[in-house]
Structures are given as structure tokens and as C-alpha cells.
Coordinates of C-alpha atoms in Angstrom, one line a residue:
M34 CA -17.7 31.9 -6.3
V35 CA -14.3 32.8 -4.7
R36 CA -15.2 33.8 -1.4
T37 CA -17.6 31.4 -0.9
E38 CA -14.2 28.4 -1.4
E39 CA -12.4 30.4 0.4
V40 CA -15.1 29.9 3.6
R41 CA -15.6 26.5 3.0
R42 CA -11.8 25.6 2.8
P43 CA -11.1 26.1 6.9
S44 CA -14.3 24.6 7.5
L45 CA -13.4 21.6 5.6
A46 CA -9.7 21.3 6.8
V47 CA -10.4 21.6 10.2
P48 CA -12.4 18.0 10.3
R49 CA -9.6 16.5 8.0
I50 CA -7.1 17.7 10.7
L51 CA -8.6 16.3 13.4
G52 CA -9.4 13.2 11.2
V53 CA -6.1 12.6 10.5
A54 CA -4.9 13.1 14.2
V55 CA -7.3 10.5 15.9
A56 CA -6.5 8.1 13.4
Y57 CA -2.7 8.6 13.7
Y58 CA -3.5 8.3 17.7
G59 CA -5.4 5.1 17.4
A60 CA -3.1 3.5 15.1
A61 CA 0.0 4.7 17.4
Q62 CA -1.9 2.3 20.3
L63 CA -2.3 -0.4 18.4
G64 CA 1.4 -0.6 18.2
L65 CA 2.3 0.0 21.2
L66 CA 0.0 -3.1 22.5
K67 CA 3.6 -5.0 20.8
Q68 CA 6.2 -2.5 22.3
L69 CA 9.8 -3.5 23.1
V70 CA 12.4 -1.0 25.0
I71 CA 16.3 -1.1 23.6
G72 CA 18.4 1.1 25.0
G73 CA 16.1 2.6 27.1
A74 CA 13.9 3.7 24.3
V75 CA 10.6 1.9 23.6
V76 CA 10.2 1.3 19.9
T77 CA 7.3 -1.0 17.0
P78 CA 8.3 -3.6 15.1
L79 CA 5.4 -2.2 12.8
W80 CA 3.8 1.7 13.8
P81 CA 0.7 1.7 11.5
S82 CA 0.9 5.4 12.2
S83 CA 3.6 5.7 9.7
G84 CA 1.4 4.2 7.6
I85 CA -1.7 6.3 8.0
A86 CA -0.3 9.4 8.0
L87 CA 1.3 9.0 4.5
A88 CA -2.1 7.6 3.2
G89 CA -4.2 10.6 4.5
L90 CA -1.2 13.1 2.8
L91 CA -2.0 11.0 -0.6
F92 CA -6.0 11.6 -0.3
L93 CA -7.0 14.8 1.6
G94 CA -3.4 17.1 0.6
L95 CA -0.6 18.6 2.6
G96 CA -3.1 21.1 4.0
V97 CA -3.3 18.2 6.6
W98 CA -0.4 18.0 8.2
P99 CA -1.1 19.4 11.0
G100 CA -3.1 16.5 12.0
I101 CA 0.0 14.2 12.0
S102 CA 1.7 16.7 14.5
L103 CA -1.4 16.3 16.8
G104 CA -1.8 13.1 16.7
A105 CA 2.2 12.5 17.5
L106 CA 1.9 14.7 19.9
F107 CA -1.2 12.6 21.4
T108 CA 0.8 9.8 21.6
I109 CA 3.8 10.9 23.7
V110 CA 1.7 12.4 26.4
T111 CA 0.1 8.5 26.7
L112 CA 3.8 7.5 27.3
G113 CA 4.7 9.9 30.2
P114 CA 5.6 13.8 30.6
I115 CA 6.6 15.8 28.0
H116 CA 10.0 17.0 27.4
L117 CA 12.1 19.6 25.1
F118 CA 13.9 16.9 23.2
D119 CA 9.6 15.5 22.6
I120 CA 8.8 18.4 20.1
G121 CA 12.1 17.6 18.0
I122 CA 10.5 13.8 18.0
I123 CA 7.1 15.2 17.1
A124 CA 8.5 17.6 14.2
A125 CA 10.4 13.9 12.8
S126 CA 7.2 12.2 12.4
T127 CA 5.8 14.9 10.6
L128 CA 8.8 15.7 8.4
A129 CA 8.9 12.1 7.0
P130 CA 5.5 11.4 5.6
V131 CA 5.6 14.7 4.6
C132 CA 8.9 14.4 2.5
A133 CA 7.3 10.9 1.1
C134 CA 4.8 12.0 0.2
L135 CA 6.7 15.0 -1.9
M136 CA 9.1 12.4 -3.5
L137 CA 5.8 10.1 -4.4
R138 CA 4.3 13.6 -5.6
H139 CA 7.4 14.3 -8.0
V140 CA 7.3 10.6 -9.4
G141 CA 3.5 11.1 -10.6
F142 CA 3.2 8.5 -8.4
R143 CA -1.2 7.7 -8.5
T144 CA -3.0 6.2 -5.1
E145 CA -4.4 3.2 -7.8
L146 CA -1.2 1.7 -7.9
D147 CA -1.9 0.0 -11.0
R148 CA 1.5 0.4 -12.0
L149 CA 4.5 -1.3 -11.2
R150 CA 6.6 2.4 -10.9
D151 CA 4.2 3.1 -8.3
G152 CA 4.7 -0.1 -6.6
V153 CA 8.6 1.0 -6.7
A154 CA 8.2 4.4 -5.8
L155 CA 5.8 3.6 -2.8
V156 CA 9.0 0.9 -1.3
F157 CA 11.8 2.9 -2.1
L158 CA 10.9 6.5 -1.7
G159 CA 7.1 6.7 0.4
A160 CA 8.9 3.5 3.1
L161 CA 12.6 3.5 3.0
A162 CA 13.6 7.3 2.3
G163 CA 10.8 8.8 4.1
M164 CA 11.5 6.9 7.0
L165 CA 14.6 7.3 7.1
I166 CA 14.1 10.8 8.4
S167 CA 11.8 10.1 11.5
A168 CA 14.3 7.4 12.3
T169 CA 17.3 9.3 12.4
L170 CA 15.5 12.7 14.1
G171 CA 13.5 10.9 16.5
T172 CA 16.5 8.7 17.8
A173 CA 18.9 11.4 17.8
M174 CA 16.5 13.8 20.0
L175 CA 16.5 10.4 22.1
L176 CA 20.0 10.4 22.6
I177 CA 20.6 14.3 23.1
G178 CA 17.9 13.8 25.6
G179 CA 19.3 11.1 27.6
K180 CA 16.4 9.3 27.0
L181 CA 18.5 6.4 25.0
R182 CA 22.3 5.0 25.8
G183 CA 24.5 5.2 23.1
E184 CA 25.6 2.2 22.4
G185 CA 21.7 1.4 21.9
F186 CA 21.5 4.2 19.1
W187 CA 22.1 1.9 16.0
P188 CA 20.1 -1.2 17.4
A189 CA 16.6 1.3 18.4
W190 CA 17.7 3.6 14.9
S191 CA 17.4 0.3 13.0
A192 CA 14.2 -0.8 14.3
W193 CA 12.7 3.1 14.5
W194 CA 13.2 2.8 10.8
A195 CA 11.7 -0.8 10.1
G196 CA 8.8 0.0 12.0
D197 CA 8.2 2.9 10.4
A198 CA 8.9 1.4 6.8
M199 CA 6.7 -1.4 8.0
G200 CA 3.9 0.8 8.5
V201 CA 4.2 2.8 5.2
L202 CA 4.3 -0.9 3.1
V203 CA 1.7 -2.8 5.1
V204 CA -1.0 0.1 5.6
T205 CA -1.0 2.5 3.5
P206 CA -1.6 -0.3 0.4
M207 CA -4.5 -1.2 2.5
L208 CA -6.2 2.0 3.3
L209 CA -5.3 3.0 -0.8
M210 CA -7.4 -0.3 -1.6
L211 CA -10.2 0.5 0.7
R212 CA -10.6 4.2 -1.0
G213 CA -10.4 2.8 -4.3
A214 CA -13.1 -0.3 -3.5
R215 CA -16.3 -0.4 -5.5
W216 CA -19.1 -2.6 -4.8
P217 CA -18.7 -6.1 -6.8
R218 CA -20.5 -6.3 -9.8
A219 CA -22.8 -9.2 -10.6
A220 CA -20.0 -11.1 -12.5
D221 CA -17.7 -10.5 -9.8
F222 CA -19.7 -12.4 -7.5
R223 CA -19.5 -15.8 -9.4
R224 CA -15.4 -15.7 -7.7
W225 CA -16.8 -15.9 -4.3
P226 CA -16.0 -19.4 -4.1
E227 CA -12.5 -18.8 -5.2
A228 CA -12.5 -16.1 -2.6
L229 CA -13.7 -18.4 0.3
A230 CA -11.5 -20.5 -0.1
L231 CA -8.3 -18.4 -0.4
L232 CA -9.4 -17.1 3.1
I233 CA -9.9 -20.2 4.9
V234 CA -6.6 -21.6 3.6
A235 CA -5.3 -18.0 5.3
V236 CA -6.6 -18.5 8.2
V237 CA -5.4 -22.0 8.5
V238 CA -2.0 -21.5 6.9
T239 CA -1.0 -18.8 8.8
P240 CA -0.8 -19.3 12.3
L241 CA 0.9 -22.8 11.2
A242 CA 3.8 -21.0 9.6
T243 CA 4.0 -18.3 12.0
M244 CA 3.6 -20.2 15.5
S245 CA 5.6 -23.6 14.5
A246 CA 8.7 -24.3 16.1
L247 CA 9.6 -26.1 12.8
S248 CA 10.3 -22.5 11.0
L249 CA 7.9 -23.1 8.0
L250 CA 7.5 -19.0 7.9
F251 CA 7.6 -19.7 3.8
L252 CA 4.4 -21.8 3.7
V253 CA 2.6 -17.9 3.6
F254 CA 4.4 -17.1 0.2
P255 CA 2.3 -19.5 -1.7
V256 CA -1.0 -18.1 -0.4
L257 CA 0.4 -14.5 -0.7
I258 CA 1.3 -14.7 -4.1
W259 CA -2.2 -16.7 -5.0
A260 CA -3.7 -13.5 -3.3
A261 CA -1.8 -11.3 -5.2
L262 CA -2.8 -13.3 -8.6
R263 CA -6.3 -13.7 -8.7
F264 CA -7.1 -10.8 -6.7
Q265 CA -4.8 -8.2 -6.8
L266 CA -4.3 -5.3 -4.1
A267 CA -8.0 -6.3 -2.7
G268 CA -6.4 -9.5 -1.8
S269 CA -2.7 -9.3 -1.0
A270 CA -2.8 -6.3 1.1
P271 CA -5.2 -7.8 3.7
Y272 CA -3.4 -11.1 3.7
A273 CA 0.4 -9.1 4.3
L274 CA -1.3 -7.2 6.9
F275 CA -2.5 -10.4 8.3
V276 CA 0.7 -11.7 7.9
S277 CA 2.7 -8.7 10.2
V278 CA 0.2 -9.3 12.5
L279 CA 0.7 -12.6 13.8
A280 CA 4.4 -12.8 12.9
I281 CA 4.6 -9.8 15.4
S282 CA 2.5 -11.3 18.2
E283 CA 4.6 -14.6 17.8
A284 CA 8.4 -12.9 17.9
T285 CA 7.3 -10.5 20.7
D286 CA 5.0 -13.4 23.0
L287 CA 8.6 -15.2 22.2
V288 CA 6.2 -18.7 20.4
G289 CA 6.8 -20.5 17.5
A290 CA 9.6 -19.9 15.1
F291 CA 11.2 -17.0 17.1
A292 CA 11.6 -18.4 20.4
H293 CA 15.0 -19.3 21.5
H294 CA 16.2 -16.4 19.7
T295 CA 18.0 -13.6 21.0
L296 CA 16.2 -9.7 20.6
I297 CA 18.0 -9.2 17.9
Q298 CA 18.2 -12.0 16.0
R299 CA 14.2 -11.4 16.4
M300 CA 14.4 -8.4 15.0
I301 CA 15.8 -9.7 12.7
A302 CA 14.0 -13.0 11.5
L303 CA 11.0 -10.6 11.9
Q304 CA 11.4 -7.9 9.6
A305 CA 12.4 -10.0 7.2
L306 CA 9.9 -11.3 7.2
N307 CA 7.9 -8.4 6.6
G308 CA 9.7 -6.7 4.8
S309 CA 9.6 -9.7 2.1
V310 CA 6.5 -9.9 2.4
A311 CA 5.1 -6.7 2.0
L312 CA 7.7 -6.3 -1.4
T313 CA 5.6 -9.3 -2.9
S314 CA 2.2 -8.0 -1.9
L315 CA 2.8 -4.9 -3.6
L316 CA 4.7 -5.4 -6.6
L317 CA 3.5 -8.3 -7.9
A318 CA -0.6 -6.9 -7.1
S319 CA 1.3 -3.6 -9.1
I320 CA 2.3 -6.0 -11.9
V321 CA -0.5 -8.0 -12.4
T322 CA -3.0 -4.8 -12.5
E323 CA -1.1 -2.6 -14.9
Q324 CA -1.2 -5.9 -17.1
R325 CA -4.9 -6.4 -16.7
N326 CA -4.9 -3.2 -17.8
V327 CA -3.1 -3.6 -21.2
R328 CA -5.0 -5.9 -21.7
L329 CA -8.4 -3.9 -21.5
K330 CA -7.0 -1.1 -23.2
I331 CA -5.6 -3.4 -26.4
E332 CA -9.0 -5.3 -26.3
Q333 CA -10.8 -1.5 -26.7
A334 CA -8.4 -0.3 -29.1
C335 CA -9.5 -3.1 -31.6
V336 CA -12.9 -3.3 -31.2
E337 CA -12.9 0.6 -31.4
L338 CA -10.7 -0.1 -35.2
A339 CA -13.2 -3.0 -36.0
D340 CA -16.2 -0.3 -36.1
L341 CA -14.3 2.4 -37.5
V342 CA -13.3 -0.3 -39.9
A343 CA -16.6 -1.2 -40.8
H344 CA -18.3 2.5 -40.6
L345 CA -15.2 3.2 -43.2
S346 CA -16.3 0.5 -46.0
P347 CA -18.8 1.4 -48.5
A348 CA -21.7 -1.2 -48.4
E349 CA -22.1 -3.8 -50.4
S350 CA -24.4 -3.7 -53.6
P351 CA -26.1 -5.9 -54.9
K352 CA -24.9 -5.8 -58.4
R353 CA -21.5 -6.4 -57.3
W354 CA -19.5 -7.8 -60.1
R355 CA -17.5 -10.5 -59.4
P356 CA -15.1 -12.5 -61.2
G357 CA -15.9 -15.5 -63.1
R358 CA -19.5 -13.8 -63.2
G359 CA -19.6 -12.4 -66.4
K360 CA -18.1 -9.0 -67.6
K361 CA -17.5 -5.9 -66.0
P362 CA -20.0 -3.2 -66.0
G363 CA -19.3 -0.1 -68.5
K364 CA -17.3 -3.0 -70.8
K365 CA -18.8 -3.2 -74.2
P366 CA -19.3 -6.1 -76.2
G367 CA -16.7 -6.6 -78.9
G368 CA -13.4 -6.0 -80.0
G369 CA -11.5 -2.8 -79.8

């Protein structure tokens, strides 16, 4: 039996590694559609590959890390010829999600995201802390290799870090939600009219908020809160991704609320919006899910307690004595 498992594991590892590599590369190509050049370096406001890399490690284990390296290598090849410092960038792109995964495992992170502590851990350990590694090492490699001018280090570093962190905050919850998705039960179909209404409002309000020159970006938050309160991560995660994609498109195309601003001003406003949307989506959905699970556990405990009491209580006898209905059984009449 042990030998059979040892034979099967390599056969499963190779397809998983290749699958992670293909997913990483495909997400990178989508991210590069809205690339920016800061200080001579190519960066993106949203790097979805970092979110896919972390999700792959959480789902499949640390053994798929070569897939992240392969995906990063294929991505660099599409941007130009390979240089020696690119090896450091590949290592940074691999090391960041691996360290983030290890930190999440250390604090007992659950991929169901059904506790507030899981949402907080993903935000501060998986995204903000973990992606410091890729941004710092990657930007340093560009500086050493001559691809980045000295005065552009901190702008490039901040954009790199924000893009990788946004990839984790926006893409990873979406993948975690899809992995735990189940076919809706019969009772869930009664919520479809509300889900359809939410979809219509999101499609109408979100482009208006991002494309309007009146700075109406705050309009996305009532919709986001509605999605999180009523549908938890299944509603808030897709909407957060939708808002981020539209905002990035408008910021890079210089239209809407992002028009007539400098590059630094656009990046600050964009990352503030994306960060606020991702944090609100993740934390609010986690809080609602945790409270719902607590309520279900209390209800289940009450049902079990009622069943236990009913099982332990003696059956009532038809001749059981009642006050005011004669003398107690066994009591002899008369005095003494």
C-alpha cells in the first residue's frame, strides 16, 4: 500500500504543477493588459497571478511551488530576453506566496473563510505581509540589473507591492469561494429574485461610479455591503473583483474619476479604492458567516438538549397523583 501511494504521488504532482504554471501564466497575461511603466519598470495595479499562486498552495500543498516558478519564467520570457537578475525575480515571485502560505498555516487559517480571524489573517499575513517579499526582492533585482533607475525604486516598489497584495485580496477569496461552492438547494432558489436584483444594481451602479467625472466611487459600497450581508463571500467576492477590474481600466485609460490626475495620484486613489473594497468584502463576509454558523450551532445544541430531556424524563402515568385530587397513593386513611 505504501509503495502504491509513492508511485501515485509523482503522477499527480506533475499535472498539478503544470496546472498551476498555466494558471499563473494566463493570469499574468490578463494583468499585463493594463501594465504601467514606472521608473523604467513594468508594473501592474492588479497582479492576479499572486492570488492564484497562494490559492494553489492552499489547495494543493507546498509541493506545487515549481509551478509558480515556471509560470513566472514563462511570463518573463514574453516580456523580453532572460537576464541573470530575472532569476531573482522568479525566486521572489515564488518565495512570497510560499511564505504567505506558511504564515497562514501557522495561525490555523481555514480556506472556508467562515471566521473573522481567517479574513484578518488573509489580509494582513497573506496579502500585506507576504507580498512585501516579492516587491522588495523583485524591485531590488530590477535596480541591480539596470532596468530601474534609482529615483524610481520606491514608486516601483509601492506599485509592485500594491499589485501583488491586491491580487491576493481580490483573486484568492474568489477562488476559495468557487472551491467551496455547492449546487443550490431547493430553499435557495427562493433567493434568486434578490440575487437578480443585486446583479442588475451592480451592473448599473458600478460603471456609473467608476466612469463618472463627479467622483462617485463611494456608490459601490452600499452594493458591496448588500452583497456581503445577504450572500456572504459568494456575493461580495465576485463584486469586489468586478469593481477592481473596472476601476483599473478607468485609471489606466484616464477617464472618469481618474482623469486629469498624475500617475502617482491615480495609483494612490486606485489602490485606496481597491484596498477598501477588498477589505470590506472579505471582513464583512467573514463576520456574517461566523455569526450565522454560531447561530446554527446554538440551534442545533438546543434541539439536541430538548431531545435529551425528552429521552431522560419518565413517562407520565395515567394514575399519577395531582394536587387537590385525593390523597397521595400509599397514604393510609385516618390519623396516626
